[in-house]
Structures are given as structure tokens and as C-alpha cells.
C-alpha positions as YAML, in Angstrom:
chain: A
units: angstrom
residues:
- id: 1
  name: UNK
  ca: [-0.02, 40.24, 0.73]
- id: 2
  name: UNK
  ca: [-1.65, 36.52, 1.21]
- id: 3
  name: UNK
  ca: [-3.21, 36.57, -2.11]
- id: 4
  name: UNK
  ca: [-0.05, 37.49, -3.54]
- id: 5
  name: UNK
  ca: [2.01, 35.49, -2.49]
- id: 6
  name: UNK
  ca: [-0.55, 32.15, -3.07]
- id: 7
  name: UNK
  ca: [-0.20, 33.45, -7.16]
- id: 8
  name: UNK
  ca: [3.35, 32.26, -6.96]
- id: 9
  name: UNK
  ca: [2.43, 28.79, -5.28]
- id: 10
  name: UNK
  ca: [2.99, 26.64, -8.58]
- id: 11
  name: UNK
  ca: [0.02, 23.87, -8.82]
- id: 12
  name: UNK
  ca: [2.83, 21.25, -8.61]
- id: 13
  name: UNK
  ca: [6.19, 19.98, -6.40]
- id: 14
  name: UNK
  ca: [8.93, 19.29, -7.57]
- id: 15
  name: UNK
  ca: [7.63, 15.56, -7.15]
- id: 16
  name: UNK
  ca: [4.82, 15.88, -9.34]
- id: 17
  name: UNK
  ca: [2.35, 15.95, -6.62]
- id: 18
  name: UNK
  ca: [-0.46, 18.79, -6.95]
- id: 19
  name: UNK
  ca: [-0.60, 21.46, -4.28]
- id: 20
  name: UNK
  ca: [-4.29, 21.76, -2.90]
- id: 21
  name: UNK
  ca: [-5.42, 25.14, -0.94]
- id: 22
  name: UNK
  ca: [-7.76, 24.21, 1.36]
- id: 23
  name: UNK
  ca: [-11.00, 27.05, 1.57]
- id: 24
  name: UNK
  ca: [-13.50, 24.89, 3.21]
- id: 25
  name: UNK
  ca: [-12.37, 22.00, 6.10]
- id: 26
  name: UNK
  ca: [-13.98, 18.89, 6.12]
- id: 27
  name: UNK
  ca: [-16.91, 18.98, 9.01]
- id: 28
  name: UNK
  ca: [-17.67, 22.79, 8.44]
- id: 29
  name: UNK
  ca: [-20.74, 24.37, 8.50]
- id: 30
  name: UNK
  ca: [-19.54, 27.22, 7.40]
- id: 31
  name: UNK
  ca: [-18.84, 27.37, 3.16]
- id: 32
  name: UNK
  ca: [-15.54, 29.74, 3.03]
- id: 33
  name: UNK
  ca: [-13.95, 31.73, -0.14]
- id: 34
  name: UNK
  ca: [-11.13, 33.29, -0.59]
- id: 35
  name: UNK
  ca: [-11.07, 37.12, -1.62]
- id: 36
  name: UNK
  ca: [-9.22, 39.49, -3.67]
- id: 37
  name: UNK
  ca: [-6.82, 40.20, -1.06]
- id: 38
  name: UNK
  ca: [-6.20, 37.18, 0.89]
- id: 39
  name: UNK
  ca: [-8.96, 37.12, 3.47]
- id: 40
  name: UNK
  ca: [-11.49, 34.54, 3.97]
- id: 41
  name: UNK
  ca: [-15.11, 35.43, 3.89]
- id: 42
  name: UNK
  ca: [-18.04, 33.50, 5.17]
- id: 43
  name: UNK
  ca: [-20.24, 32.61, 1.77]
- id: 44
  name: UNK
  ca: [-22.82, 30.50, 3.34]
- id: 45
  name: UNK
  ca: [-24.58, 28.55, 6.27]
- id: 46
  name: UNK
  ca: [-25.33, 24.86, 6.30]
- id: 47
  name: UNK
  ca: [-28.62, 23.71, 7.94]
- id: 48
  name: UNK
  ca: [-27.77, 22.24, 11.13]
- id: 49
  name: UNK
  ca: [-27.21, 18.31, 10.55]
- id: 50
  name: UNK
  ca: [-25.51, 19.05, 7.42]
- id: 51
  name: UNK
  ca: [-21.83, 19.95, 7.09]
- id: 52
  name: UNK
  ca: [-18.23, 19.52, 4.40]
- id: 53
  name: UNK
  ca: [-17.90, 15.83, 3.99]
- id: 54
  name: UNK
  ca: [-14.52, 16.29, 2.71]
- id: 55
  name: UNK
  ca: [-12.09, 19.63, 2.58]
- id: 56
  name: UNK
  ca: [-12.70, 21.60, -0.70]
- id: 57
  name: UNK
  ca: [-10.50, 23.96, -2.38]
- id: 58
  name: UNK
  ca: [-8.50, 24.44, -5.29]
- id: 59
  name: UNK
  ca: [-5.13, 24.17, -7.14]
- id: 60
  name: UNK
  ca: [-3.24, 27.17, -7.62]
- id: 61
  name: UNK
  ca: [-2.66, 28.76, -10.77]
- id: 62
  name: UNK
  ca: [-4.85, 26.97, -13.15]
- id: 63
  name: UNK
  ca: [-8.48, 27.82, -14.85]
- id: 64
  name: UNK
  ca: [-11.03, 25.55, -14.45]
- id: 65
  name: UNK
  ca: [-13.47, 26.24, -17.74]
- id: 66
  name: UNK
  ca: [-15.89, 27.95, -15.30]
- id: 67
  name: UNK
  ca: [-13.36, 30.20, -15.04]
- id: 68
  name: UNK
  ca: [-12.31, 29.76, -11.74]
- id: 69
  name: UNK
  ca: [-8.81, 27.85, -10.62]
- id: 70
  name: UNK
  ca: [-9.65, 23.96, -10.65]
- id: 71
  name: UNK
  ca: [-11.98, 22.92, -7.84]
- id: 72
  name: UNK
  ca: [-10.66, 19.66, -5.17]
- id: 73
  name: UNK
  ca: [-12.61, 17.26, -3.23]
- id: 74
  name: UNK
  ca: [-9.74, 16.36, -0.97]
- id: 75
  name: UNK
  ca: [-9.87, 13.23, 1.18]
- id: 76
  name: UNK
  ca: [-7.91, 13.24, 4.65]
- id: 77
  name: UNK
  ca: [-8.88, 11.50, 7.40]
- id: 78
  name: UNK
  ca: [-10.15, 14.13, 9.26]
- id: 79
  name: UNK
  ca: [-10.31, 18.30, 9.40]
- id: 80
  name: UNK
  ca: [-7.26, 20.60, 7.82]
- id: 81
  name: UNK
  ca: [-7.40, 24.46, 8.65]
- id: 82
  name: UNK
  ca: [-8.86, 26.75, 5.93]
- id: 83
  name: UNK
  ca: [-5.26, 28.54, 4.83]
- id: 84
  name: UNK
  ca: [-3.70, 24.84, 4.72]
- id: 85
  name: UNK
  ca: [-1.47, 23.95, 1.82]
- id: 86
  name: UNK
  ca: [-1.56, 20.43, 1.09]
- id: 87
  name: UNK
  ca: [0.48, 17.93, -1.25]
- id: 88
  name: UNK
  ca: [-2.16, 15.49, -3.09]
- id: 89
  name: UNK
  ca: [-2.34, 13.01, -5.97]
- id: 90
  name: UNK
  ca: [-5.16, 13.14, -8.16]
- id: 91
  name: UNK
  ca: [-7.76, 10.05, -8.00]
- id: 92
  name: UNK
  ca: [-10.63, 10.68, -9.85]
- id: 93
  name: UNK
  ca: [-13.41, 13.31, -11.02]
- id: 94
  name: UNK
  ca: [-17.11, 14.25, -9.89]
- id: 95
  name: UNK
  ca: [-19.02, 15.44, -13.35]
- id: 96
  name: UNK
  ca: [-21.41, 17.70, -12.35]
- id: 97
  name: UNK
  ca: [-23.40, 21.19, -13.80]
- id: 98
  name: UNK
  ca: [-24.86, 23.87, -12.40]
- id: 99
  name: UNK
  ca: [-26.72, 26.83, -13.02]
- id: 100
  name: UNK
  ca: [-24.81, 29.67, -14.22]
- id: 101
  name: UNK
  ca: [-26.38, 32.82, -15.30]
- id: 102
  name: UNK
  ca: [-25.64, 32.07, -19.48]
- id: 103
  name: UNK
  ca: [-27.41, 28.56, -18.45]
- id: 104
  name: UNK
  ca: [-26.60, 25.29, -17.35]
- id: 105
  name: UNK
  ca: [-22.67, 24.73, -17.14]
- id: 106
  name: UNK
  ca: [-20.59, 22.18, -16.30]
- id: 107
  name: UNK
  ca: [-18.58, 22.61, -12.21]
- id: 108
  name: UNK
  ca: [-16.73, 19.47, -11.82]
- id: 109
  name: UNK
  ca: [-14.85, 18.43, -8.84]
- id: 110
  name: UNK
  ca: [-11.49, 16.50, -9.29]
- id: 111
  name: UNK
  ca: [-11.00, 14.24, -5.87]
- id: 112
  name: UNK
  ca: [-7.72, 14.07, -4.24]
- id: 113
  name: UNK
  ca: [-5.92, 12.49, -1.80]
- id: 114
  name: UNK
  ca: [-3.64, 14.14, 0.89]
- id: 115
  name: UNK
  ca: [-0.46, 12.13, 0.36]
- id: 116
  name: UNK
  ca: [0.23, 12.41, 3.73]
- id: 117
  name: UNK
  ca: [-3.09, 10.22, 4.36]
- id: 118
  name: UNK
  ca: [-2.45, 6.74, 6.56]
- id: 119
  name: UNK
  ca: [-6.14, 6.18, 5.59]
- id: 120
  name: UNK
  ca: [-5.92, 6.75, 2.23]
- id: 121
  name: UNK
  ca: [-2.49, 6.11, 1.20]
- id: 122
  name: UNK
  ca: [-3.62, 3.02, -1.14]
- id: 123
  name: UNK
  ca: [-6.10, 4.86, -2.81]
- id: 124
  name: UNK
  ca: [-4.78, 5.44, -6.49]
- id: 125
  name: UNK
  ca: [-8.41, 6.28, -8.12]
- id: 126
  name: UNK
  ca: [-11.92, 6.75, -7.69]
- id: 127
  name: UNK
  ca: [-12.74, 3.07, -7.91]
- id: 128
  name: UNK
  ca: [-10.93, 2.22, -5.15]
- id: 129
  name: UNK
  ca: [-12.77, 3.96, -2.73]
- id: 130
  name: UNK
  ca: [-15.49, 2.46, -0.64]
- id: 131
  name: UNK
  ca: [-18.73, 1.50, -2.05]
- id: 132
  name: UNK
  ca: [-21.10, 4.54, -1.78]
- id: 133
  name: UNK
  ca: [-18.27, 7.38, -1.39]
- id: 134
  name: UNK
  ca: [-19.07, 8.84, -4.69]
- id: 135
  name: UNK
  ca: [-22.77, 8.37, -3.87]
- id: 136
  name: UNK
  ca: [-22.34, 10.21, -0.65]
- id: 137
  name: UNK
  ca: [-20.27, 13.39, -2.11]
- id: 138
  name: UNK
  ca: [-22.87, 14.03, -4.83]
- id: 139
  name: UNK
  ca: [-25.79, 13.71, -2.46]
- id: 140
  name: UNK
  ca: [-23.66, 16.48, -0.81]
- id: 141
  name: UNK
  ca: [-24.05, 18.33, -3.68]
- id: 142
  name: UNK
  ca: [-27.23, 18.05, -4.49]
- id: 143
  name: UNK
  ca: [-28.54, 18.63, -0.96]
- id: 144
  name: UNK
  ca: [-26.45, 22.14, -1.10]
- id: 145
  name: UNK
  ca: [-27.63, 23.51, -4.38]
- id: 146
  name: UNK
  ca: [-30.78, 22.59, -3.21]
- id: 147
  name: UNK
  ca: [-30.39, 24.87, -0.06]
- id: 148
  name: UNK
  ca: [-29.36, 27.67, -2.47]
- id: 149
  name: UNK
  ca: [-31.65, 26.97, -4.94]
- id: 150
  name: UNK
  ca: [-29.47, 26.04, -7.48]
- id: 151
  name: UNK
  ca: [-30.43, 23.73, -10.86]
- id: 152
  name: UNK
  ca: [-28.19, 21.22, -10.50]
- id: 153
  name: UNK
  ca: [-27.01, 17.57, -12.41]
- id: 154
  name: UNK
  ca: [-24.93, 15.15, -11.38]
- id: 155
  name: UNK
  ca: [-23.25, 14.14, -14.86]
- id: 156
  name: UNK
  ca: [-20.63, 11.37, -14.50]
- id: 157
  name: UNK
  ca: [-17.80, 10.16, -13.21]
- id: 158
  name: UNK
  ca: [-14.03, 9.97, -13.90]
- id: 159
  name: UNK
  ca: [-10.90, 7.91, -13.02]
- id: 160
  name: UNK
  ca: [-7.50, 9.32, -12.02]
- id: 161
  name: UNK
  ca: [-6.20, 9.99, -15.84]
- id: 162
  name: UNK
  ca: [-8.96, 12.20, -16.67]
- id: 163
  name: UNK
  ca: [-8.63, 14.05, -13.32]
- id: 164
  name: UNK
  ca: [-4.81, 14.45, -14.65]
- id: 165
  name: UNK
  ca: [-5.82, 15.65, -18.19]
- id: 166
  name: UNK
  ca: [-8.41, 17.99, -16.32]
- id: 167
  name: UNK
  ca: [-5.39, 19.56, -14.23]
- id: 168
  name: UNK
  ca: [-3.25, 19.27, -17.53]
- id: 169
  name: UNK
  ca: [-5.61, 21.69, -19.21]
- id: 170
  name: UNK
  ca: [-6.35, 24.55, -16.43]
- id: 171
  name: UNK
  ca: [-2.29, 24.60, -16.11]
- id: 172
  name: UNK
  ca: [-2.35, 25.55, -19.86]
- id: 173
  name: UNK
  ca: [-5.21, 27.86, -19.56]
- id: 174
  name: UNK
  ca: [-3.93, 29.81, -16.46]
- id: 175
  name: UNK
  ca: [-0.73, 30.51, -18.91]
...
């Protein structure tokens, strides 16, 4: 029933702003995914010391080119519950790729920002954040494919209008 009714969740408001399901709350140990019918499993562990720097999840109803819906960094100024739906604007993209099992392929990470943020409510794109934050998120990264013994590569990074475009596209592909 959960899983159905998050299909017809559209992946924007009315106001334009993108609608981010949170999996994974910022501080968690614990990596969560959603399943086929709603419930949320446990995929993996953290070492101790090492936990979510920021909330990650996804916008519904889109197709990332991995094939999944669109993957979210989302920045709030502290933990949301896994289940959460949460209005954000788009601020910038983490380029990354991974090892897939046709080869290396390319898992990027659009940030966000909960619009209800106080902390974050002047943040408009990537650039704007503090010197490092980028940094630290992809040192995330690495540090967890590491622990699953991933090939990983950090590839670039993006601004808010490619972050758009990104969302523009897995709209058109989840059609």
C-alpha cells in the first residue's frame, strides 16, 4: 500500500519545489532502502565513527540513468525520519562513478536543500556552501565504497542548473 501510494507522489509542488523521500537520515549508521512493497530494509552497517553526513534519498517518479529514481544529498540542519517527505530546491550536483557489474558507471548525487531550512535558507547552489562541504560529502563516499569494496571516482562537480537539467531529464525518462 506505501509503495503505491509514493508512485503517485509527483517529483514536484505545485510551487516548483522538488519533493525529496528521505531513505537514509542524516547521522545514521544504518544505510536504509526502500522495497517493493513499501518497507524499509536494513542494506548495510557503518563502522562505528562513521555515519550519513546528510539525509539521502530520492525524487519520486523519475529515472536516474542508473536506472534508479534520481538520487538526493539533502541538507537540513539536523536528522529527518526515514518515511519523511520533504519540499527542496535543487543546489548543485556530486559527479561520481561506481562499479556496476557492465563496468564503471556514472551514480551522481544532486544536493538539495530542505526549504524549510533556517540554516540553509540562503543557499541557492553548490558554491555557496562552506569551504570543504563538497570535500567532506565525497570523502563520505569514498570511505563507504571503500567499506563495500566498491571501485569508485569522484568525477566533478555541478551548479544548481545542471542539477535542474539532471531532474529535467529523469522526469522525461520516468514517462
Amino acid at each position: 500500500m506505501f509503495a503505491e501510494a509514493l508512485k503517485s507522489v509527483p517529483s514536484r509542488t505545485d510551487k516548483g519545489s522538488v519533493n525529496v523521500f528521505v531513505e537514509t537520515p542524516k547521522g545514521s549508521r544504518h544505510k536504509y532502502d526502500i522495497d517493493d512493497s513499501g518497507l524499509f530494509r536494513i542494506a548495510l552497517e557503518l563502522p562505528e565513527g562513521v555515519s550519513f553526513p546528510c539525509s539521502f534519498g530520492f525524487v519520486p517518479n523519475t529515472k536516474a540513468p542508473d536506472g534508479d529514481a534520481l538520487d538526493i544529498v539533502m541538507l537540513t540542519a539536523g536528522s529527518v525520519p526515514s518515511g519523511a517527505l520533504i519540499e527542496c530546491r535543487l543546489i548543485g550536483v556530486l559527479k561520481m562513478e561506481n562499479q556496476e557489474a557492465d563496468g564503471m558507471r556514472r551514480n551522481d548525487r544532486v544536493v538539495a536543500v530542505a526549504n524549510m531550512s533556517r540554516i540553509f535558507g540562503r543557499v541557492e547552489t553548490l558554491s555557496d556552501m562552506r569551504n570543504g562541504f563538497a570535500w567532506d560529502i565525497e570523502e563520505f563516499f569514498e570511505t563507504y565504497n571503500d567499506m563495500i569494496e566498491r571501485p569508485f571516482r569522484i568525477v566533478g562537480r555541478g551548479e544548481s542548473d545542471e542539477a535542474m537539467r539532471m531532474l529535467e531529464e529523469a522526469e522525461a525518462a520516468a514517462r
